[in-house]
Short mmCIF file of C-alpha atoms in Angstrom, two decimals:
data_model
loop_
_atom_site.label_atom_id
_atom_site.label_comp_id
_atom_site.label_asym_id
_atom_site.label_seq_id
_atom_site.Cartn_x
_atom_site.Cartn_y
_atom_site.Cartn_z
CA MET A 1 61.34 113.47 41.58
CA LEU A 2 61.25 117.26 41.59
CA VAL A 3 59.97 117.22 45.16
CA LEU A 4 62.86 115.03 46.32
CA LEU A 5 65.44 117.31 44.71
CA ARG A 6 64.28 120.21 46.90
CA PHE A 7 65.45 118.41 50.06
CA PRO A 8 69.16 118.31 51.05
CA PHE A 9 71.05 115.07 50.53
CA ALA A 10 71.75 114.81 54.24
CA PHE A 11 68.04 114.44 54.84
CA LEU A 12 67.90 111.54 52.39
CA ASN A 13 70.48 109.62 54.43
CA GLU A 14 68.30 109.75 57.54
CA SER A 15 65.63 107.19 58.25
CA ILE A 16 62.05 108.38 57.71
CA SER A 17 59.81 107.06 60.45
CA PHE A 18 56.04 106.92 60.11
CA GLY A 19 55.55 104.38 62.90
CA HIS A 20 57.21 101.79 65.07
CA PHE A 21 57.91 99.41 62.18
CA ASN A 22 58.65 101.76 59.26
CA CYS A 23 62.30 102.58 60.15
CA TYR A 24 65.40 101.55 58.26
CA ILE A 25 67.18 101.03 61.61
CA GLN A 26 65.14 99.59 64.40
CA LYS A 27 65.86 101.30 67.71
CA ARG A 28 65.49 98.89 70.61
CA TRP A 29 65.08 99.76 74.24
CA LYS A 30 68.31 99.09 76.11
CA LYS A 31 68.35 98.18 79.75
CA PRO A 32 70.71 100.46 81.72
CA VAL A 33 73.99 98.78 82.55
CA ASN A 34 74.39 97.97 86.25
CA SER A 35 78.04 97.04 86.71
CA ALA A 36 80.71 97.76 89.30
CA GLN A 37 82.09 100.54 87.11
CA THR A 38 78.72 102.32 86.79
CA ARG A 39 78.05 101.99 90.51
CA LEU A 40 81.54 103.34 91.19
CA GLU A 41 80.84 106.39 89.04
CA ASN A 42 77.33 107.03 90.41
CA ARG A 43 78.01 106.47 94.10
CA ALA A 44 77.87 109.18 96.77
CA ARG A 45 81.30 110.79 96.83
CA ASP A 46 83.15 111.92 99.94
CA LEU A 47 85.14 115.05 99.09
CA GLN A 48 87.29 114.84 102.22
CA PHE A 49 88.61 111.39 101.33
CA ASP A 50 89.18 112.42 97.71
CA LYS A 51 91.07 115.52 98.81
CA LEU A 52 93.22 113.45 101.17
CA VAL A 53 94.12 111.02 98.37
CA ARG A 54 95.27 113.90 96.14
CA GLN A 55 97.44 115.24 98.94
CA ILE A 56 98.95 111.84 99.76
CA LYS A 57 99.69 111.28 96.08
CA LYS A 58 101.82 114.43 96.05
CA LEU A 59 103.66 113.31 99.19
CA LYS A 60 104.37 109.89 97.68
CA LEU A 61 105.73 111.57 94.56
CA ILE A 62 108.13 113.68 96.66
CA LEU A 63 109.28 110.63 98.65
CA ARG A 64 109.82 108.71 95.40
CA LEU A 65 112.02 111.52 94.11
CA HIS A 66 114.00 111.41 97.35
CA GLU A 67 114.47 107.66 96.93
CA LEU A 68 115.84 108.13 93.41
CA MET A 69 118.15 110.95 94.49
CA SER A 70 119.49 108.98 97.47
CA GLN A 71 120.39 106.02 95.22
CA ARG A 72 122.84 108.12 93.19
CA ARG A 73 126.52 107.92 93.97
CA ALA A 74 127.09 111.58 93.17
CA SER A 75 126.58 114.09 95.96
CA HIS A 76 124.53 116.41 93.76
CA THR A 77 121.50 116.05 91.47
CA SER A 78 120.92 118.42 88.59
CA VAL A 79 117.47 119.78 87.84
CA GLN A 80 117.85 118.52 84.29
CA LEU A 81 118.30 114.96 85.59
CA VAL A 82 115.25 115.31 87.82
CA SER A 83 113.21 116.33 84.78
CA ARG A 84 114.04 112.98 83.18
CA TRP A 85 112.44 111.19 86.13
CA SER A 86 109.03 112.81 85.53
CA ASN A 87 107.58 109.75 83.81
CA VAL A 88 109.11 107.42 86.40
CA VAL A 89 107.46 109.10 89.40
CA GLY A 90 104.30 110.16 87.55
CA LEU A 91 104.84 113.93 87.56
CA ASN A 92 102.33 115.59 85.23
CA VAL A 93 103.64 119.15 85.51
CA GLY A 94 107.00 120.70 84.69
CA VAL A 95 109.81 120.02 87.14
CA GLY A 96 110.63 123.72 87.37
CA SER A 97 107.13 124.76 88.41
CA PHE A 98 106.87 121.81 90.82
CA ILE A 99 110.10 122.81 92.60
CA GLN A 100 109.01 126.44 92.74
CA LYS A 101 105.75 125.49 94.47
CA HIS A 102 107.57 123.60 97.24
CA PRO A 103 110.44 125.77 98.51
CA ARG A 104 110.15 124.10 101.94
CA ILE A 105 110.93 120.74 100.36
CA PHE A 106 113.54 121.58 97.69
CA GLU A 107 116.57 123.85 97.73
CA VAL A 108 117.95 125.04 94.40
CA TYR A 109 121.60 126.02 94.06
CA THR A 110 124.32 126.35 91.42
CA HIS A 111 127.06 123.74 91.43
CA PRO A 112 130.37 125.39 92.32
CA VAL A 113 132.37 123.47 89.70
CA LYS A 114 130.02 122.43 86.90
CA ARG A 115 127.99 125.67 87.20
CA ASN A 116 124.73 123.88 86.44
CA LEU A 117 121.49 124.18 88.39
CA CYS A 118 121.06 121.49 91.07
CA CYS A 119 118.48 120.74 93.73
CA ARG A 120 118.47 119.00 97.09
CA TYR A 121 116.03 118.36 99.89
CA SER A 122 115.70 120.84 102.72
CA GLN A 123 116.98 120.00 106.17
CA GLU A 124 113.44 120.17 107.54
CA MET A 125 112.20 117.51 105.12
CA LEU A 126 115.28 115.34 105.61
CA GLY A 127 114.75 115.55 109.36
CA LEU A 128 111.18 114.27 109.01
CA ILE A 129 112.30 111.41 106.74
CA ALA A 130 114.92 110.42 109.33
CA GLU A 131 112.32 110.73 112.09
CA GLU A 132 109.98 108.37 110.23
CA ALA A 133 112.74 105.77 109.91
CA MET A 134 113.51 106.11 113.62
CA VAL A 135 109.84 105.76 114.62
CA ILE A 136 109.50 102.65 112.44
CA ARG A 137 112.52 101.11 114.20
CA GLU A 138 111.09 101.98 117.60
CA SER A 139 107.70 100.49 116.63
CA GLU A 140 109.25 97.16 115.67
CA MET A 141 107.20 95.06 118.09
CA ALA A 142 103.96 96.60 116.80
CA ALA A 143 105.02 95.72 113.24
CA VAL A 144 105.79 92.17 114.37
CA GLN A 145 102.29 91.83 115.81
CA ARG A 146 100.73 93.17 112.60
CA LEU A 147 102.70 90.71 110.49
CA LYS A 148 101.81 87.88 112.83
CA LYS A 149 98.09 88.67 112.59
CA LEU A 150 98.30 88.83 108.81
CA LEU A 151 99.81 85.35 108.71
CA MET A 152 97.17 84.05 111.11
CA MET A 153 94.44 85.27 108.75
CA SER A 154 95.96 83.29 105.89
CA ARG A 155 94.42 79.85 105.33
CA THR A 156 97.88 78.23 105.08
CA GLY A 157 99.81 80.40 107.54
CA ARG A 158 101.93 81.72 104.67
CA LEU A 159 102.05 84.93 102.65
CA ASN A 160 104.02 85.93 99.60
CA ALA A 161 107.08 87.99 100.57
CA HIS A 162 106.75 90.24 97.53
CA ALA A 163 103.11 91.01 98.41
CA LEU A 164 104.26 91.97 101.92
CA TRP A 165 106.99 94.17 100.43
CA LEU A 166 104.36 96.01 98.37
CA VAL A 167 102.37 96.91 101.51
CA ARG A 168 105.39 97.56 103.76
CA THR A 169 104.57 101.29 103.93
CA GLU A 170 100.95 100.65 104.88
CA PHE A 171 101.93 98.29 107.72
CA GLY A 172 104.88 100.29 109.02
CA LEU A 173 107.46 97.69 107.97
CA PRO A 174 111.01 98.77 107.11
CA ASP A 175 112.27 98.29 103.57
CA ASP A 176 114.64 95.55 104.76
CA PHE A 177 111.99 93.73 106.81
CA ARG A 178 113.35 90.35 105.70
CA ALA A 179 116.62 90.94 107.53
CA SER A 180 115.43 93.30 110.27
CA ILE A 181 112.25 91.42 111.29
CA ILE A 182 111.88 87.97 109.72
CA ASN A 183 115.48 86.83 110.28
CA LYS A 184 115.60 88.60 113.65
CA TYR A 185 112.67 86.56 115.01
CA PRO A 186 113.29 82.97 113.82
CA GLU A 187 111.06 81.62 116.59
CA THR A 188 108.10 83.46 115.01
CA PHE A 189 108.77 83.74 111.26
CA ARG A 190 110.75 81.89 108.63
CA LEU A 191 111.32 82.23 104.90
CA VAL A 192 110.06 79.33 102.80
CA LEU A 193 111.13 78.73 99.22
CA PRO A 194 110.52 80.03 96.70
CA ASP A 195 109.45 83.35 98.22
CA SER A 196 107.03 83.05 101.13
CA VAL A 197 106.90 84.00 104.79
CA GLU A 198 105.53 81.39 107.18
CA LEU A 199 104.34 81.63 110.76
CA VAL A 200 106.29 79.25 112.98
CA ASP A 201 104.39 79.35 116.26
CA GLN A 202 100.68 78.68 115.82
CA ASP A 203 99.02 80.13 118.92
CA ASP A 204 96.08 78.19 120.26
CA SER A 205 94.48 81.39 121.52
CA LEU A 206 93.09 83.36 118.61
CA PRO A 207 93.50 87.15 118.73
CA ALA A 208 90.44 89.35 118.87
CA ALA A 209 89.60 91.30 115.76
CA GLU A 210 89.59 95.10 115.89
CA VAL A 211 85.84 95.22 115.39
CA GLU A 212 85.38 93.21 118.62
CA LYS A 213 86.38 96.30 120.63
CA TRP A 214 83.58 98.28 119.01
CA ARG A 215 81.09 95.49 119.64
CA GLU A 216 82.05 95.34 123.30
CA SER A 217 81.55 99.09 123.73
CA GLU A 218 78.20 98.93 121.94
CA TYR A 219 77.11 96.09 124.21
CA LYS A 220 78.20 97.79 127.46
CA GLU A 221 77.60 101.48 126.79
CA LYS A 222 74.44 101.37 124.67
CA TRP A 223 72.94 98.33 126.40
CA LEU A 224 72.28 96.53 123.14
CA SER A 225 71.55 92.83 123.16
CA GLU A 226 74.22 90.30 122.28
CA TYR A 227 72.04 89.14 119.39
CA GLU A 228 72.25 92.62 117.86
CA THR A 229 76.00 93.18 118.33
CA ARG A 230 77.62 89.75 118.10
CA TYR A 231 78.22 89.88 114.33
CA ALA A 232 77.59 93.57 113.66
CA PHE A 233 79.91 96.13 112.01
CA PRO A 234 79.97 99.90 112.54
CA ILE A 235 77.95 101.52 109.76
CA GLN A 236 78.24 105.18 108.76
CA ILE A 237 75.79 106.09 106.00
CA PRO A 238 77.59 108.57 103.72
CA THR A 239 76.13 111.98 102.98
CA GLY A 240 74.07 111.97 99.81
CA PHE A 241 73.53 108.21 99.87
CA LYS A 242 70.12 107.32 98.42
CA ILE A 243 68.37 104.96 100.82
CA GLU A 244 66.06 102.74 98.79
CA LYS A 245 62.96 101.04 100.07
CA GLY A 246 63.78 98.03 102.22
CA TYR A 247 67.47 98.96 102.59
CA ARG A 248 67.39 99.36 106.37
CA GLU A 249 65.64 96.01 106.84
CA LYS A 250 68.21 94.25 104.65
CA LEU A 251 71.04 95.95 106.52
CA LYS A 252 69.60 94.90 109.88
CA THR A 253 69.33 91.30 108.70
CA TRP A 254 72.89 91.37 107.38
CA GLN A 255 74.20 92.73 110.70
CA ARG A 256 72.73 89.72 112.53
CA LEU A 257 74.04 87.20 110.01
CA PRO A 258 76.70 84.89 111.55
CA TYR A 259 79.97 84.37 109.72
CA LEU A 260 83.38 82.75 110.10
CA LYS A 261 85.64 85.31 111.80
CA PRO A 262 89.03 86.31 110.31
CA TYR A 263 91.24 84.44 112.81
CA ASN A 264 89.22 81.23 112.81
CA PRO A 265 91.62 78.43 111.77
CA SER A 266 88.89 76.49 110.00
CA GLU A 267 88.83 76.87 106.24
CA ALA A 268 85.85 78.82 104.95
CA ASN A 269 84.04 77.10 102.11
CA CYS A 270 81.29 78.65 100.03
CA ILE A 271 78.48 76.23 100.84
CA ARG A 272 75.50 76.95 98.61
CA THR A 273 72.85 76.48 101.22
CA SER A 274 70.40 78.91 102.77
CA GLY A 275 72.50 81.97 103.57
CA GLY A 276 75.77 80.25 102.71
CA ILE A 277 76.94 82.72 100.08
CA GLU A 278 75.95 85.68 102.27
CA ARG A 279 77.95 84.29 105.20
CA PHE A 280 80.92 83.72 102.91
CA GLU A 281 80.76 87.33 101.69
CA LYS A 282 80.42 88.61 105.23
CA ARG A 283 83.56 86.70 106.17
CA ALA A 284 85.34 88.52 103.31
CA VAL A 285 84.06 91.83 104.71
CA GLY A 286 85.46 90.86 108.11
CA ILE A 287 88.87 90.08 106.60
CA LEU A 288 88.94 93.36 104.68
CA HIS A 289 87.89 95.24 107.81
CA GLU A 290 90.64 93.61 109.87
CA PHE A 291 93.23 94.09 107.10
CA LEU A 292 92.50 97.83 106.95
CA SER A 293 92.45 98.08 110.75
CA LEU A 294 95.99 96.68 110.90
CA THR A 295 97.38 99.28 108.48
CA VAL A 296 98.99 102.44 109.80
CA ASP A 297 96.70 104.83 107.89
CA ASN A 298 93.63 102.52 107.68
CA MET A 299 93.77 102.78 103.90
CA VAL A 300 95.33 100.77 101.05
CA ASP A 301 95.32 100.57 97.26
CA ILE A 302 92.91 97.95 95.96
CA GLU A 303 95.55 96.78 93.49
CA ARG A 304 97.86 95.83 96.35
CA LEU A 305 95.01 94.35 98.32
CA SER A 306 94.26 91.97 95.45
CA HIS A 307 97.60 90.18 96.02
CA PHE A 308 96.15 88.63 99.21
CA ARG A 309 92.90 87.29 97.74
CA ARG A 310 94.08 83.72 97.30
CA ASP A 311 95.84 83.53 100.67
CA PHE A 312 92.76 84.87 102.49
CA ASN A 313 90.42 82.66 100.41
CA MET A 314 88.40 85.61 99.10
CA THR A 315 86.97 84.55 95.74
CA ALA A 316 84.52 87.46 95.60
CA ASN A 317 85.16 90.48 93.41
CA LEU A 318 86.81 92.98 95.73
CA ARG A 319 85.47 96.08 94.03
CA GLU A 320 81.96 94.63 93.95
CA LEU A 321 82.20 93.70 97.63
CA LEU A 322 83.49 97.12 98.70
CA LEU A 323 80.81 98.96 96.73
CA LYS A 324 78.17 96.73 98.30
CA HIS A 325 79.00 98.14 101.76
CA PRO A 326 79.40 101.93 101.43
CA GLY A 327 78.74 102.40 105.15
CA ILE A 328 81.93 100.49 106.02
CA PHE A 329 84.33 101.26 103.15
CA TYR A 330 84.90 104.16 100.80
CA ILE A 331 86.65 103.87 97.43
CA SER A 332 88.40 106.94 96.07
CA THR A 333 89.13 107.12 92.35
CA LYS A 334 91.58 110.00 92.60
CA GLY A 335 95.10 109.20 91.44
CA ASN A 336 96.31 106.38 89.23
CA SER A 337 94.67 103.62 91.29
CA LEU A 338 91.65 102.98 93.52
CA THR A 339 92.16 103.60 97.23
CA VAL A 340 89.88 102.11 99.88
CA PHE A 341 89.37 103.71 103.32
CA LEU A 342 87.87 102.40 106.53
CA ARG A 343 85.15 104.96 107.26
CA GLU A 344 84.87 104.51 111.02
CA LYS A 345 88.53 105.42 111.58
CA TYR A 346 88.34 108.88 110.00
CA ALA A 347 86.66 112.16 110.81
CA LYS A 348 87.10 115.28 108.65
CA GLY A 349 90.01 113.73 106.79
CA CYS A 350 92.05 112.88 109.92
CA LEU A 351 92.63 109.62 111.76
CA LEU A 352 90.68 109.37 115.02
CA GLU A 353 93.27 107.18 116.77
CA PRO A 354 96.67 108.23 115.39
CA ASN A 355 99.79 106.14 115.89
CA PRO A 356 103.42 107.36 115.97
CA VAL A 357 104.13 106.45 112.34
CA TYR A 358 100.98 108.24 111.16
CA LEU A 359 101.87 111.37 113.15
CA VAL A 360 105.27 111.67 111.46
CA ARG A 361 103.76 111.17 108.02
CA ARG A 362 101.14 113.78 108.84
CA LYS A 363 103.95 116.24 109.63
CA MET A 364 105.48 115.57 106.21
CA LEU A 365 102.09 116.02 104.55
CA ASP A 366 101.53 119.34 106.35
CA LEU A 367 104.98 120.52 105.24
CA VAL A 368 104.15 119.65 101.64
CA LEU A 369 100.81 121.45 101.83
CA LEU A 370 102.46 124.66 103.07
CA GLN A 371 104.06 125.12 99.62
CA CYS A 372 105.14 128.78 99.29
CA ARG A 373 103.30 130.10 102.32
CA PHE A 374 105.22 131.62 105.24
CA THR A 375 108.55 131.53 103.39
CA ASN A 376 110.79 134.16 101.86
CA LYS A 377 112.99 131.80 99.89
CA GLU A 378 113.63 132.95 96.35
CA GLN A 379 114.16 130.43 93.57
CA PRO A 380 115.95 131.24 90.26
CA LEU A 381 112.76 131.29 88.21
CA GLU A 382 114.35 131.87 84.82
CA GLU A 383 116.68 128.91 85.05
CA LEU A 384 114.02 126.58 86.40
CA ASN A 385 111.72 126.93 83.39
CA LEU A 386 112.59 123.58 81.80
#
């Protein structure tokens, strides 16, 4: 008893172990968890894609503020009112410091009557916003073709109108695409109750997927056999990716695996035969590849992509499927949601084959990234500290 009193009480609460079976609490060996979340955290990261997502997030925040300001009836917007919109647009810093960092985007002035501090968008930024709207109107036929291909990939020839509205920016559709595109082309599209868009003319000739162009060039330029390129996808192994034993052999077998192509009118069923599940998953990869190829920036939020799972008959877990093919897709976790990129379309954070809509948005992004550089505009710092 005297010996026990010499030890602290904290030591008495711990388990005294003299062997594997003489513990108060048995510690068991736990197998490491191998889930989509752990693979997402431990994957090889691409810093250029992550940096681009952070930049685009800031641009989207600025455009969201412009949308809120343009909806007001008053001709002016006070800085105090903008500060109330911080939670709405997802602004994590003070409004005053945010406006100070972007003098090329915002102009601060004192209202001549109310004498309160107000802000407005610069003429340079307003000119780019107007240019984007003009380019979208001029690219109407390209948007019609994108929408038509999306409907042809659907198993029923229909898509939810709200899901299309969510991805209108990614596909270069105007905000009023129901009136400006769907109602304008009744021979191609029509609205079906309760809220769906249906393809009217079902073409007998199926369009070629975007990956077919790459396969044709691989077949002609590199003299590869048709057996090697007929069902293959462009693979770019990311830097830092750990290639395990047997990975290249499995990838080569998967590249040769036949699958039902995105624009095939036949319904794809998951037949549990030899290679049936693998072919079904490869069809889902083909649909995701074509979906991203049709977007303006070749990128989309996974949350918005999930709205098309049922229409495209993709029962597989999207995040699991995207992580399974890191040489084709890249998932960025920066921002409030997951963003998936098509690797082959980018190089050093820029699109290899830019389109007019992308070029205008790139101008806006470059203007946002300039911040306070190359400007002599002075902001009333004391009054902006909200």
